[in-house]
Short mmCIF file of C-alpha atoms and ligand atoms in Angstrom, two decimals:
data_model
loop_
_atom_site.label_atom_id
_atom_site.label_comp_id
_atom_site.label_asym_id
_atom_site.label_seq_id
_atom_site.Cartn_x
_atom_site.Cartn_y
_atom_site.Cartn_z
CA MET A 1 21.14 0.07 -28.65
CA SER A 2 17.53 0.39 -27.63
CA VAL A 3 16.35 3.55 -25.45
CA ARG A 4 17.41 3.16 -21.86
CA TYR A 5 14.94 4.59 -18.91
CA TYR A 6 15.55 4.95 -15.50
CA LEU A 7 11.94 4.45 -13.60
CA GLN A 8 11.83 5.84 -9.62
CA VAL A 9 8.08 4.73 -8.35
CA TYR A 10 6.70 7.15 -5.35
CA GLY A 11 3.59 6.46 -3.66
CA CYS A 12 1.75 3.33 -2.25
CA GLN A 13 1.12 -0.49 -2.92
CA MET A 14 -0.67 0.66 -6.33
CA ASN A 15 2.11 2.34 -7.36
CA LEU A 16 4.00 -0.45 -7.00
CA TYR A 17 1.59 -2.42 -9.31
CA GLU A 18 1.23 0.19 -11.95
CA ALA A 19 5.22 0.54 -12.31
CA ASP A 20 5.42 -3.20 -13.48
CA LEU A 21 2.86 -1.86 -15.90
CA VAL A 22 4.67 1.02 -17.14
CA ARG A 23 7.80 -1.72 -17.01
CA ALA A 24 6.06 -3.49 -19.22
CA MET A 25 4.74 -1.32 -21.88
CA LEU A 26 8.22 -0.04 -22.32
CA ASN A 27 10.02 -3.35 -22.86
CA GLN A 28 7.20 -4.31 -25.07
CA ALA A 29 7.82 -1.14 -26.81
CA GLY A 30 11.48 -2.08 -27.07
CA TYR A 31 13.02 0.29 -24.27
CA GLU A 32 15.41 -1.28 -21.75
CA GLU A 33 15.41 -0.50 -17.83
CA THR A 34 19.10 0.46 -16.34
CA ASP A 35 19.45 1.35 -13.05
CA ASN A 36 21.42 3.58 -13.07
CA GLU A 37 20.14 7.01 -13.17
CA PHE A 38 23.47 8.97 -15.38
CA ASP A 39 23.47 6.65 -18.24
CA SER A 40 20.27 7.04 -18.88
CA GLU A 41 18.42 8.59 -21.90
CA VAL A 42 15.07 8.60 -20.47
CA LEU A 43 14.40 9.30 -16.65
CA LEU A 44 11.22 8.34 -15.63
CA MET A 45 9.18 9.26 -12.08
CA MET A 46 5.96 7.15 -10.67
CA THR A 47 4.41 10.04 -8.49
CA CYS A 48 1.99 10.41 -5.49
CA SER A 49 -0.05 13.60 -4.31
CA VAL A 50 -1.60 11.99 -1.46
CA ARG A 51 0.31 14.26 1.39
CA ALA A 52 2.22 17.98 0.71
CA HIS A 53 5.05 15.88 2.11
CA ALA A 54 4.90 13.31 -1.28
CA GLU A 55 5.01 15.60 -3.74
CA ASN A 56 7.66 17.71 -2.02
CA ARG A 57 10.13 15.13 -2.37
CA ALA A 58 8.66 14.21 -5.70
CA LEU A 59 9.26 17.91 -6.94
CA GLY A 60 12.83 18.27 -5.47
CA ARG A 61 13.37 14.17 -7.26
CA LEU A 62 12.38 16.04 -10.46
CA ALA A 63 14.75 19.24 -9.98
CA GLN A 64 17.67 16.65 -10.17
CA PHE A 65 16.79 14.73 -13.01
CA VAL A 66 16.04 17.92 -14.96
CA GLY A 67 19.67 18.83 -13.76
CA LEU A 68 21.02 15.84 -15.54
CA LYS A 69 19.27 16.51 -18.77
CA LYS A 70 20.20 20.02 -18.75
CA LYS A 71 23.78 17.95 -17.68
CA GLY A 72 22.93 16.61 -21.26
CA GLN A 73 23.13 13.05 -19.47
CA ALA A 74 19.50 12.85 -20.23
CA GLN A 75 17.32 13.43 -23.07
CA VAL A 76 13.89 13.25 -21.71
CA VAL A 77 12.12 13.51 -18.48
CA GLY A 78 8.65 12.03 -17.43
CA VAL A 79 6.31 12.11 -15.05
CA LEU A 80 3.99 9.88 -14.30
CA GLY A 81 0.90 8.94 -12.10
CA CYS A 82 -0.93 10.90 -9.20
CA MET A 83 0.89 13.67 -8.93
CA ALA A 84 1.45 14.43 -12.92
CA GLN A 85 -2.68 13.75 -12.90
CA ASN A 86 -2.82 16.74 -10.04
CA LEU A 87 -0.53 19.15 -11.26
CA LYS A 88 -0.98 18.49 -15.16
CA GLU A 89 1.16 21.13 -17.38
CA LYS A 90 2.62 23.03 -14.41
CA LEU A 91 5.14 19.91 -14.60
CA VAL A 92 5.56 21.39 -17.87
CA GLU A 93 5.12 24.98 -17.50
CA LYS A 94 6.93 25.60 -13.85
CA HIS A 95 9.19 22.38 -13.03
CA GLN A 96 10.43 21.47 -16.85
CA ALA A 97 9.20 18.11 -17.12
CA ASP A 98 9.02 16.97 -21.30
CA ILE A 99 6.22 14.13 -20.33
CA VAL A 100 3.03 14.12 -17.99
CA VAL A 101 0.51 11.32 -18.21
CA GLY A 102 -1.62 10.29 -15.72
CA PRO A 103 -2.97 7.51 -14.37
CA ASP A 104 -4.97 5.95 -16.98
CA ARG A 105 -2.96 7.26 -20.13
CA TYR A 106 0.39 5.19 -19.48
CA GLN A 107 -0.13 3.14 -22.84
CA LEU A 108 0.73 6.92 -25.02
CA LEU A 109 3.89 6.17 -23.07
CA PRO A 110 6.51 4.72 -25.67
CA GLU A 111 5.32 6.95 -28.05
CA PHE A 112 5.23 10.52 -26.12
CA ILE A 113 8.61 9.28 -25.94
CA VAL A 114 9.71 8.71 -29.44
CA SER A 115 8.00 11.73 -30.33
CA CYS A 116 10.10 14.06 -27.13
CA LEU A 117 13.90 11.83 -28.29
CA ARG A 118 12.82 13.56 -32.44
CA GLY A 119 12.33 16.70 -30.67
CA ASP A 120 8.71 17.42 -31.02
CA GLY A 121 8.27 19.34 -27.97
CA PRO A 122 6.68 18.49 -24.34
CA LYS A 123 3.21 15.54 -24.09
CA ILE A 124 0.52 15.76 -21.90
CA ALA A 125 -2.12 12.79 -20.90
CA VAL A 126 -4.08 13.27 -18.20
CA ASP A 127 -7.94 12.49 -19.15
CA PHE A 128 -9.62 9.70 -17.75
CA SER A 129 -10.72 6.83 -19.76
CA ASN A 130 -11.79 3.94 -16.89
CA GLU A 131 -8.49 2.13 -17.86
CA CYS A 132 -8.35 -1.33 -16.15
CA TYR A 133 -4.83 -2.00 -18.29
CA GLU A 134 -6.70 -5.37 -18.81
CA ASN A 135 -4.67 -6.85 -21.32
CA ILE A 136 -1.28 -6.28 -19.77
CA LEU A 137 0.34 -8.51 -17.21
CA PRO A 138 2.98 -6.29 -15.65
CA GLU A 139 6.67 -7.01 -15.55
CA LYS A 140 7.56 -8.22 -11.84
CA LYS A 141 10.52 -9.45 -10.39
CA VAL A 142 9.30 -12.61 -9.61
CA GLY A 143 9.08 -13.53 -5.41
CA VAL A 144 7.22 -15.33 -3.55
CA THR A 145 4.81 -12.84 -2.71
CA ALA A 146 2.81 -10.42 -5.44
CA PHE A 147 0.32 -7.59 -5.44
CA VAL A 148 -2.47 -7.36 -8.02
CA THR A 149 -4.72 -5.05 -8.68
CA ILE A 150 -8.59 -5.61 -8.44
CA MET A 151 -9.70 -1.66 -8.28
CA ARG A 152 -8.40 1.57 -9.52
CA GLY A 153 -9.87 4.71 -8.33
CA CYS A 154 -11.82 5.61 -5.94
CA SER A 155 -15.94 7.32 -5.57
CA ASN A 156 -15.69 7.86 -2.12
CA PHE A 157 -14.25 11.25 -1.39
CA CYS A 158 -13.42 11.34 1.74
CA SER A 159 -13.18 15.03 2.93
CA TYR A 160 -9.06 14.95 2.49
CA CYS A 161 -8.00 13.26 0.16
CA ILE A 162 -6.83 13.86 -3.48
CA VAL A 163 -7.01 10.43 -4.76
CA PRO A 164 -10.70 10.52 -6.59
CA TYR A 165 -9.71 13.40 -7.95
CA VAL A 166 -6.31 12.15 -9.22
CA LYS A 167 -7.10 8.17 -9.79
CA GLY A 168 -10.91 8.99 -11.54
CA PRO A 169 -14.17 6.64 -10.46
CA GLU A 170 -13.93 3.74 -8.68
CA ARG A 171 -13.80 0.71 -11.01
CA SER A 172 -13.35 -2.69 -10.73
CA ARG A 173 -11.33 -4.76 -13.52
CA PRO A 174 -12.48 -7.54 -14.88
CA VAL A 175 -12.26 -11.24 -13.18
CA GLU A 176 -11.39 -12.82 -16.47
CA SER A 177 -8.16 -10.10 -15.72
CA ILE A 178 -7.37 -10.44 -12.89
CA LEU A 179 -7.40 -14.65 -12.67
CA LYS A 180 -5.65 -14.78 -15.64
CA GLU A 181 -2.54 -12.85 -14.07
CA VAL A 182 -2.82 -14.52 -10.64
CA HIS A 183 -2.56 -17.97 -12.91
CA HIS A 184 0.54 -16.47 -14.74
CA LEU A 185 1.78 -15.70 -11.42
CA ALA A 186 1.41 -19.32 -9.33
CA LYS A 187 2.85 -20.44 -12.71
CA MET A 188 5.93 -18.47 -11.61
CA GLY A 189 6.42 -19.29 -8.56
CA VAL A 190 4.49 -16.94 -6.75
CA LYS A 191 2.90 -18.56 -3.35
CA GLU A 192 0.81 -15.31 -1.79
CA ILE A 193 -0.92 -12.44 -3.50
CA THR A 194 -2.33 -9.50 -1.79
CA LEU A 195 -5.76 -7.87 -3.73
CA LEU A 196 -5.65 -4.23 -4.17
CA GLY A 197 -7.90 -1.28 -4.48
CA GLN A 198 -8.73 2.29 -2.51
CA ASN A 199 -11.34 -0.23 -1.48
CA VAL A 200 -11.52 -3.67 -2.25
CA LEU A 201 -14.93 -4.68 -0.20
CA ALA A 202 -16.98 -2.53 -3.14
CA TYR A 203 -15.53 -5.32 -5.89
CA ASN A 204 -17.92 -6.17 -8.12
CA HIS A 205 -17.07 -7.24 -11.40
CA ARG A 206 -20.77 -8.21 -13.38
CA GLY A 207 -22.27 -9.89 -10.51
CA VAL A 208 -18.81 -11.13 -8.85
CA ASP A 209 -18.14 -9.66 -5.69
CA PHE A 210 -15.08 -9.40 -3.23
CA CYS A 211 -16.57 -12.52 -1.90
CA ALA A 212 -16.34 -14.43 -4.85
CA LEU A 213 -13.64 -13.34 -6.72
CA LEU A 214 -11.86 -14.53 -2.79
CA GLU A 215 -12.96 -17.79 -3.08
CA LYS A 216 -11.52 -17.51 -6.95
CA VAL A 217 -8.45 -16.96 -6.02
CA CYS A 218 -8.61 -19.41 -3.19
CA ALA A 219 -8.67 -21.74 -5.83
CA PHE A 220 -5.31 -21.78 -7.31
CA SER A 221 -3.78 -24.85 -5.76
CA GLU A 222 0.08 -23.30 -6.09
CA ILE A 223 -1.35 -20.48 -4.12
CA ARG A 224 -1.11 -20.46 -0.45
CA ARG A 225 -1.77 -17.46 1.04
CA VAL A 226 -4.27 -14.50 0.21
CA ARG A 227 -4.47 -10.54 1.74
CA PHE A 228 -6.27 -8.01 0.51
CA LEU A 229 -6.16 -3.71 1.28
CA THR A 230 -7.73 -1.47 1.98
CA SER A 231 -11.18 -2.41 3.47
CA HIS A 232 -13.82 0.36 3.95
CA PRO A 233 -15.34 -0.18 7.67
CA ARG A 234 -18.79 1.15 6.06
CA ASP A 235 -19.16 -1.90 3.76
CA LEU A 236 -17.43 -4.46 5.97
CA ASP A 237 -20.34 -6.67 6.66
CA GLU A 238 -21.14 -10.49 8.01
CA ARG A 239 -20.49 -12.19 5.14
CA LEU A 240 -16.96 -10.85 4.62
CA VAL A 241 -16.08 -12.30 8.01
CA ARG A 242 -17.76 -16.04 7.37
CA THR A 243 -16.13 -16.31 4.08
CA MET A 244 -12.96 -14.51 5.07
CA ALA A 245 -13.43 -17.40 8.05
CA SER A 246 -14.21 -19.78 6.21
CA LEU A 247 -11.57 -20.05 3.84
CA PRO A 248 -8.45 -21.24 5.71
CA LYS A 249 -5.47 -19.80 2.10
CA VAL A 250 -7.01 -16.24 3.47
CA CYS A 251 -5.30 -14.17 5.75
CA PRO A 252 -6.45 -13.24 9.00
CA GLN A 253 -5.23 -9.79 8.69
CA LEU A 254 -7.61 -6.73 8.00
CA HIS A 255 -6.34 -2.67 7.44
CA LEU A 256 -9.87 -0.93 8.47
CA PRO A 257 -8.42 2.49 8.16
CA LEU A 258 -10.33 4.20 11.38
CA GLN A 259 -8.98 8.04 10.68
CA SER A 260 -10.35 9.51 13.93
CA GLY A 261 -11.80 8.54 16.78
CA ALA A 262 -14.53 11.22 17.06
CA ASN A 263 -17.76 11.46 15.66
CA ARG A 264 -18.02 14.73 14.56
CA ILE A 265 -14.96 14.47 12.51
CA LEU A 266 -15.72 11.27 10.87
CA ASN A 267 -18.40 12.88 9.77
CA LEU A 268 -16.56 16.24 8.46
CA MET A 269 -14.52 13.76 7.32
CA ASN A 270 -17.53 11.96 5.38
CA ARG A 271 -16.52 8.71 6.20
CA GLY A 272 -19.68 7.24 6.29
CA TYR A 273 -19.70 5.46 9.60
CA THR A 274 -19.45 6.52 12.96
CA VAL A 275 -17.20 5.22 16.08
CA GLU A 276 -19.86 3.10 17.82
CA GLU A 277 -20.69 1.14 13.99
CA TYR A 278 -16.09 0.93 13.73
CA LEU A 279 -16.40 -0.51 17.19
CA SER A 280 -18.62 -3.17 16.68
CA LYS A 281 -17.30 -3.76 13.01
CA VAL A 282 -14.03 -4.80 15.31
CA ALA A 283 -15.91 -6.69 16.96
CA LEU A 284 -18.14 -8.69 14.15
CA VAL A 285 -14.58 -9.82 13.08
CA ARG A 286 -12.60 -10.86 16.16
CA LYS A 287 -16.15 -13.05 16.69
CA TYR A 288 -15.11 -15.06 13.26
CA LEU A 289 -11.55 -14.50 13.28
CA PRO A 290 -10.20 -14.32 17.02
CA GLU A 291 -6.86 -14.27 15.30
CA VAL A 292 -6.89 -11.32 13.79
CA SER A 293 -4.16 -8.74 12.74
CA LEU A 294 -5.93 -5.38 12.58
CA THR A 295 -4.22 -2.35 11.40
CA THR A 296 -5.52 0.91 10.87
CA ASP A 297 -4.94 4.98 9.21
CA ILE A 298 -5.45 7.55 11.60
CA ILE A 299 -5.04 11.13 10.60
CA VAL A 300 -4.41 13.67 13.38
CA ALA A 301 -4.90 17.23 13.52
CA PHE A 302 -8.25 17.23 10.58
CA PRO A 303 -8.90 21.40 10.72
CA THR A 304 -11.52 22.25 14.04
CA GLU A 305 -10.29 18.99 15.93
CA THR A 306 -10.51 19.72 19.48
CA GLU A 307 -8.31 18.28 22.48
CA GLU A 308 -10.87 15.97 23.56
CA GLU A 309 -11.45 14.77 20.01
CA PHE A 310 -8.09 14.07 19.83
CA GLU A 311 -7.96 12.29 22.91
CA ALA A 312 -11.13 10.08 21.57
CA THR A 313 -8.66 8.93 18.94
CA LEU A 314 -6.27 7.84 21.58
CA THR A 315 -8.31 5.97 23.51
CA CYS A 316 -9.54 4.05 20.60
CA LEU A 317 -6.36 3.23 19.83
CA GLU A 318 -6.41 2.23 23.60
CA GLY A 319 -9.48 0.42 23.34
CA VAL A 320 -9.04 -1.56 19.60
CA ARG A 321 -5.57 -2.41 19.92
CA PHE A 322 -4.69 -2.72 16.89
CA ASP A 323 -1.20 -4.69 15.63
CA TYR A 324 -0.06 -1.01 14.14
CA ALA A 325 -1.09 2.11 13.04
CA TYR A 326 0.08 4.63 9.98
CA MET A 327 -0.49 7.84 11.29
CA PHE A 328 -0.12 11.17 9.69
CA ARG A 329 -0.60 14.77 10.43
CA PHE A 330 -3.80 16.39 8.25
CA SER A 331 -2.11 17.52 4.71
CA PRO A 332 -4.65 20.10 3.36
CA ARG A 333 -4.67 19.04 -0.45
CA PRO A 334 -6.06 22.51 -2.48
CA GLY A 335 -9.36 21.74 -4.32
CA THR A 336 -10.62 18.65 -1.10
CA ARG A 337 -13.79 19.88 0.89
CA ALA A 338 -11.02 19.52 3.67
CA ALA A 339 -8.90 22.18 2.53
CA GLU A 340 -11.49 24.93 3.35
CA ILE A 341 -12.37 24.12 6.44
CA LYS A 342 -10.73 26.65 9.24
CA PRO A 343 -9.88 26.85 11.39
CA LEU A 344 -6.47 24.18 10.87
CA VAL A 345 -5.17 23.22 13.95
CA PRO A 346 -1.75 24.93 14.62
CA LEU A 347 1.15 22.89 13.84
CA PRO A 348 2.76 22.93 17.03
CA VAL A 349 0.17 21.19 18.62
CA ALA A 350 -0.69 19.02 15.79
CA SER A 351 3.38 17.91 16.07
CA GLU A 352 2.13 17.37 20.25
CA ARG A 353 -0.63 15.37 18.99
CA LEU A 354 0.90 12.80 16.59
CA SER A 355 3.70 12.70 18.44
CA ARG A 356 1.28 11.53 21.86
CA LEU A 357 -0.33 8.89 19.07
CA ILE A 358 2.73 7.48 18.04
CA ALA A 359 4.54 6.89 21.32
CA THR A 360 0.69 5.09 21.98
CA GLN A 361 0.85 2.68 19.14
CA ASN A 362 4.60 1.96 19.65
CA ARG A 363 3.14 1.00 23.21
CA ILE A 364 0.79 -1.16 22.08
CA THR A 365 2.65 -2.81 18.91
CA LYS A 366 5.61 -3.66 21.86
CA GLU A 367 2.84 -5.30 23.78
CA LEU A 368 1.08 -7.18 21.51
CA SER A 369 4.30 -8.63 19.67
CA SER A 370 5.49 -9.13 23.19
CA ALA A 371 2.79 -11.78 23.97
CA MET A 372 3.49 -13.67 20.47
CA VAL A 373 6.43 -14.97 22.51
CA GLY A 374 6.12 -18.79 23.16
CA ARG A 375 3.24 -19.19 20.87
CA GLU A 376 3.93 -20.53 17.47
CA TYR A 377 3.12 -19.84 14.16
CA GLU A 378 3.36 -20.61 10.68
CA LEU A 379 5.65 -18.77 8.44
CA LEU A 380 5.88 -18.24 4.58
CA ILE A 381 9.53 -17.78 4.04
CA GLU A 382 9.74 -15.16 1.99
CA GLY A 383 14.07 -13.97 1.66
CA LYS A 384 17.02 -13.89 3.27
CA SER A 385 16.73 -12.40 7.35
CA PRO A 386 18.39 -8.03 6.88
CA LYS A 387 21.85 -9.44 9.17
CA GLY A 388 23.75 -13.04 9.41
CA ASN A 389 21.83 -16.02 7.41
CA GLY A 390 18.85 -17.06 9.08
CA ALA A 391 15.54 -16.58 7.18
CA LEU A 392 12.26 -13.75 7.10
CA GLY A 393 8.98 -14.73 7.07
CA ARG A 394 5.84 -13.00 7.98
CA THR A 395 2.91 -14.75 9.86
CA PRO A 396 -0.49 -15.52 8.51
CA GLN A 397 -1.41 -12.23 10.97
CA GLY A 398 0.80 -10.79 8.58
CA LYS A 399 4.48 -9.61 11.19
CA VAL A 400 7.48 -10.07 9.93
CA VAL A 401 9.30 -13.11 11.99
CA ILE A 402 13.17 -13.76 11.73
CA VAL A 403 14.65 -17.56 11.83
CA ASP A 404 17.95 -17.99 12.90
CA GLN A 405 18.03 -21.03 10.07
CA GLU A 406 18.57 -20.78 6.37
CA VAL A 407 15.29 -22.04 4.99
CA ASN A 408 14.51 -21.50 1.36
CA ASN A 409 12.23 -19.19 -0.02
CA GLY A 410 8.79 -20.03 -0.20
CA ASN A 411 8.58 -22.27 2.77
CA LEU A 412 6.03 -22.79 4.78
CA ILE A 413 7.15 -23.91 8.34
CA ARG A 414 6.17 -23.57 12.16
CA VAL A 415 7.87 -21.39 14.18
CA LYS A 416 7.63 -21.20 17.54
CA ILE A 417 8.82 -17.41 19.01
CA THR A 418 11.37 -17.56 21.44
CA ALA A 419 11.84 -13.30 21.81
CA ILE A 420 11.87 -10.08 20.01
CA SER A 421 14.84 -8.78 19.03
CA GLY A 422 14.02 -4.66 18.25
CA TRP A 423 10.26 -4.89 17.41
CA THR A 424 10.98 -7.94 15.56
CA PRO A 425 10.27 -11.56 16.78
CA VAL A 426 12.25 -14.45 16.41
CA GLY A 427 11.31 -17.80 16.09
CA ILE A 428 13.07 -21.51 15.39
CA PRO A 429 11.43 -24.35 13.73
CA VAL A 430 9.76 -26.77 15.50
CA ASP A 431 8.08 -29.28 13.09
CA ASN A 432 12.38 -30.10 12.51
CA PRO A 433 13.54 -31.40 15.55
CA ALA A 434 17.02 -30.76 14.02
CA PHE A 435 16.23 -27.20 13.39
CA VAL A 436 15.19 -26.03 17.31
CA GLY A 437 18.84 -28.15 18.87
CA ALA A 438 20.90 -25.81 15.89
CA ALA A 439 19.01 -22.60 16.95
CA CYS A 440 19.59 -22.52 20.36
CA SER A 441 23.03 -21.11 19.65
CA LEU A 442 20.99 -17.78 18.82
CA LYS A 443 22.11 -14.69 20.39
CA ILE A 444 19.03 -12.42 21.39
CA ASN A 445 18.95 -9.44 23.21
CA PRO A 446 15.51 -9.95 25.01
CA VAL A 447 15.25 -6.64 26.14
CA LEU A 448 12.66 -4.49 23.76
CA GLN A 449 14.56 -1.92 21.49
CA ARG A 450 13.49 0.43 18.83
CA GLY A 451 14.64 -0.15 15.29
CA GLY A 452 16.35 -3.60 16.21
N1 SAH B 1 -8.59 4.06 0.34
C1 SAH B 1 -7.54 3.94 1.49
C2 SAH B 1 -6.18 5.25 2.17
C3 SAH B 1 -6.04 6.27 0.81
S1 SAH B 1 -4.92 6.95 1.25
C4 SAH B 1 -8.84 4.21 2.72
O1 SAH B 1 -10.02 4.35 2.32
O2 SAH B 1 -8.43 4.35 3.62
C5 SAH B 1 -4.05 6.61 3.20
C6 SAH B 1 -4.01 7.08 3.91
O3 SAH B 1 -3.43 8.62 3.79
C7 SAH B 1 -5.65 7.25 4.45
O4 SAH B 1 -6.12 6.53 4.51
C8 SAH B 1 -5.33 8.81 5.41
O5 SAH B 1 -5.62 8.33 6.41
C9 SAH B 1 -4.17 9.16 4.72
N2 SAH B 1 -4.78 10.45 3.66
C10 SAH B 1 -5.16 10.79 3.39
N3 SAH B 1 -5.26 12.58 2.64
C11 SAH B 1 -4.53 12.15 3.85
C12 SAH B 1 -4.48 13.99 4.06
N4 SAH B 1 -4.51 14.95 2.85
N5 SAH B 1 -3.78 14.34 5.15
C13 SAH B 1 -3.54 13.55 6.03
N6 SAH B 1 -3.97 11.98 5.84
C14 SAH B 1 -3.91 11.50 4.66
FE1 SF4 B 2 -9.67 8.70 -0.20
FE2 SF4 B 2 -11.65 7.69 1.28
FE3 SF4 B 2 -11.00 6.59 -1.36
FE4 SF4 B 2 -9.19 5.89 1.09
S1 SF4 B 2 -11.69 5.87 0.43
S2 SF4 B 2 -8.59 6.50 -1.29
S3 SF4 B 2 -8.93 7.81 1.81
S4 SF4 B 2 -11.31 9.17 -0.49
FE1 F3S B 3 -1.68 5.94 -3.94
FE2 F3S B 3 -0.17 8.15 -3.62
FE3 F3S B 3 -1.74 7.91 -5.76
S1 F3S B 3 -1.07 6.68 -2.51
S2 F3S B 3 -2.88 6.18 -5.32
S3 F3S B 3 0.17 6.91 -5.06
S4 F3S B 3 -2.15 9.73 -4.30
#
C-alpha cells in the first residue's frame, strides 16, 4: 500500500494554490492523500505567518500532529510554506517537526519524506530560488472556478508585512506556463479564472505585462469570466481600467487595499501612495467601470496611530463605500520595520477601533446589498445553496446570490434580486418564465439579519 499523507491548509488563496502544487508532486511520487488525520503516515501543514494569530493557530495544530506521532499514529510531521520559512529550524528544535520546507522548496518534499520514514532525522530546506513551479500542473478538485498563480513573492516591503521575507522577491511566472494551465483548466470544465499574486499589476514576463496577459487569458472560449487579485493602488493606471472595460470577460471587481486613511500612517507603512492619490484612482476606476465592486484591506492601530488618524480611515470608508473590507488589528511581525515603531496603540484602544470600523463597514455592505434588490444580474452558478435545494452563483461583481431553483453548475443565468436573506441577496431567474413562476413560493425574510 502506498504511503498516505494528510494535508491541512492555512493562509491566503495563494496557499490553496500551493497546496495543490504539493499534492501534484506527492501524488506523482506515489503518495496517496487521505482526509483522515488519525490514519495517515505523514501529517503535513501548509502555513501562514501574516499575523501572530495565523502562526499561533498553526503551532497549536502542529502540537496535535506531534501528539499523534508520539502515540504512534503517524510517522512524519512536516511544516510547509510561509511559517516554515519564517521559523525555520525552530520548528524542529522547539516544536518537534520532522520536515520544514519553505515556499521555494516543495519539490524536495517527496525525498524528505522517504528519508524521514527511513529514520534519517529532521530535514530543513528554506532557501529561495526564484522558483515558479512552471512545469507542474496543480492537482485540483475540478469546479467551475479556479485560481491560477501568475506571480510569486513580493518586493514591496510594506513596513508591517512579513510576506517579502517569507515568500522571497517578486517574480512573474512565464506566460506560456500560465496559459498552459488555463488551457488545461478550460478543458476540465472551469469557467472562471482568478489570477493570483501579491501585486498582479506588476506582472511582466519578457515584455508581456498584466494587460497583455488578461487579453491572452480572455481568448480561451471556454473561459467566461476572469478575475484577479491583489492590485496595488500605486500600480493601477488608466490603461488597466481601459483594458478591463474593453474585455467583457474581465469582471468589474477590484481588490484594492487601502490599509489606512491617514497620509502619515501610509507613509510609515511604506505604501507608496497618499489618500488623495488613492481616491483619485477610485474615481478613475469608477469612470470606466461604473458597476465596479471595490473591496479593500485595512489595518487599524498601526503603531503611533492617533484617534484622528483612525477617524480619517473611517471617513475614507464612508466616502468610497467599499462593497466589503477585510479589517485587521496591527500585529507586529518580528523582523519587519513596523515592529520597531513605538509606541504601540494599547490593545483595548485597538480593539475598540476595530469594532467601530467593522460596524461602519457592515452597515455600508448591507446598504449596498439592499440596493441590489429589484436589479438584474448575470450569475455564474458555482454550486448548491447551503440550505435547501437551490443554487448559488456569483454576479460579475463577485457577490454571492442564492437562487431558489436547481440550476446546473457552470450555467450563466440572468436573475432579478428579490430580497436579501441575512447577508445574501436572493434572486429569481428572469430568462425563463417557467422559473419565475416557481420562484414565487420562496419564503424569504426581507428583514436584514446578521449571518443569515
Ligand atoms: N499583497 C496584498 C496583501 C497581502 S497580506 C497587498 O499588498 O495588499 C493581506 C493583508 O493582511 C494586507 O493587505 C494587510 O491588510 C494585512 N496585514 C499584513 N500584515 C499585517 C500585520 N502585520 N498586521 C495586521 N495586518 C496585516
Ligand atoms: Fe505585503 Fe505590501 Fe507585498 Fe502586499 S504589497 S504582500 S502588503 S509587502
Ligand atoms: Fe499568504 Fe500568509 Fe504567506 S497571507 S503569502 S500564506 S504569510
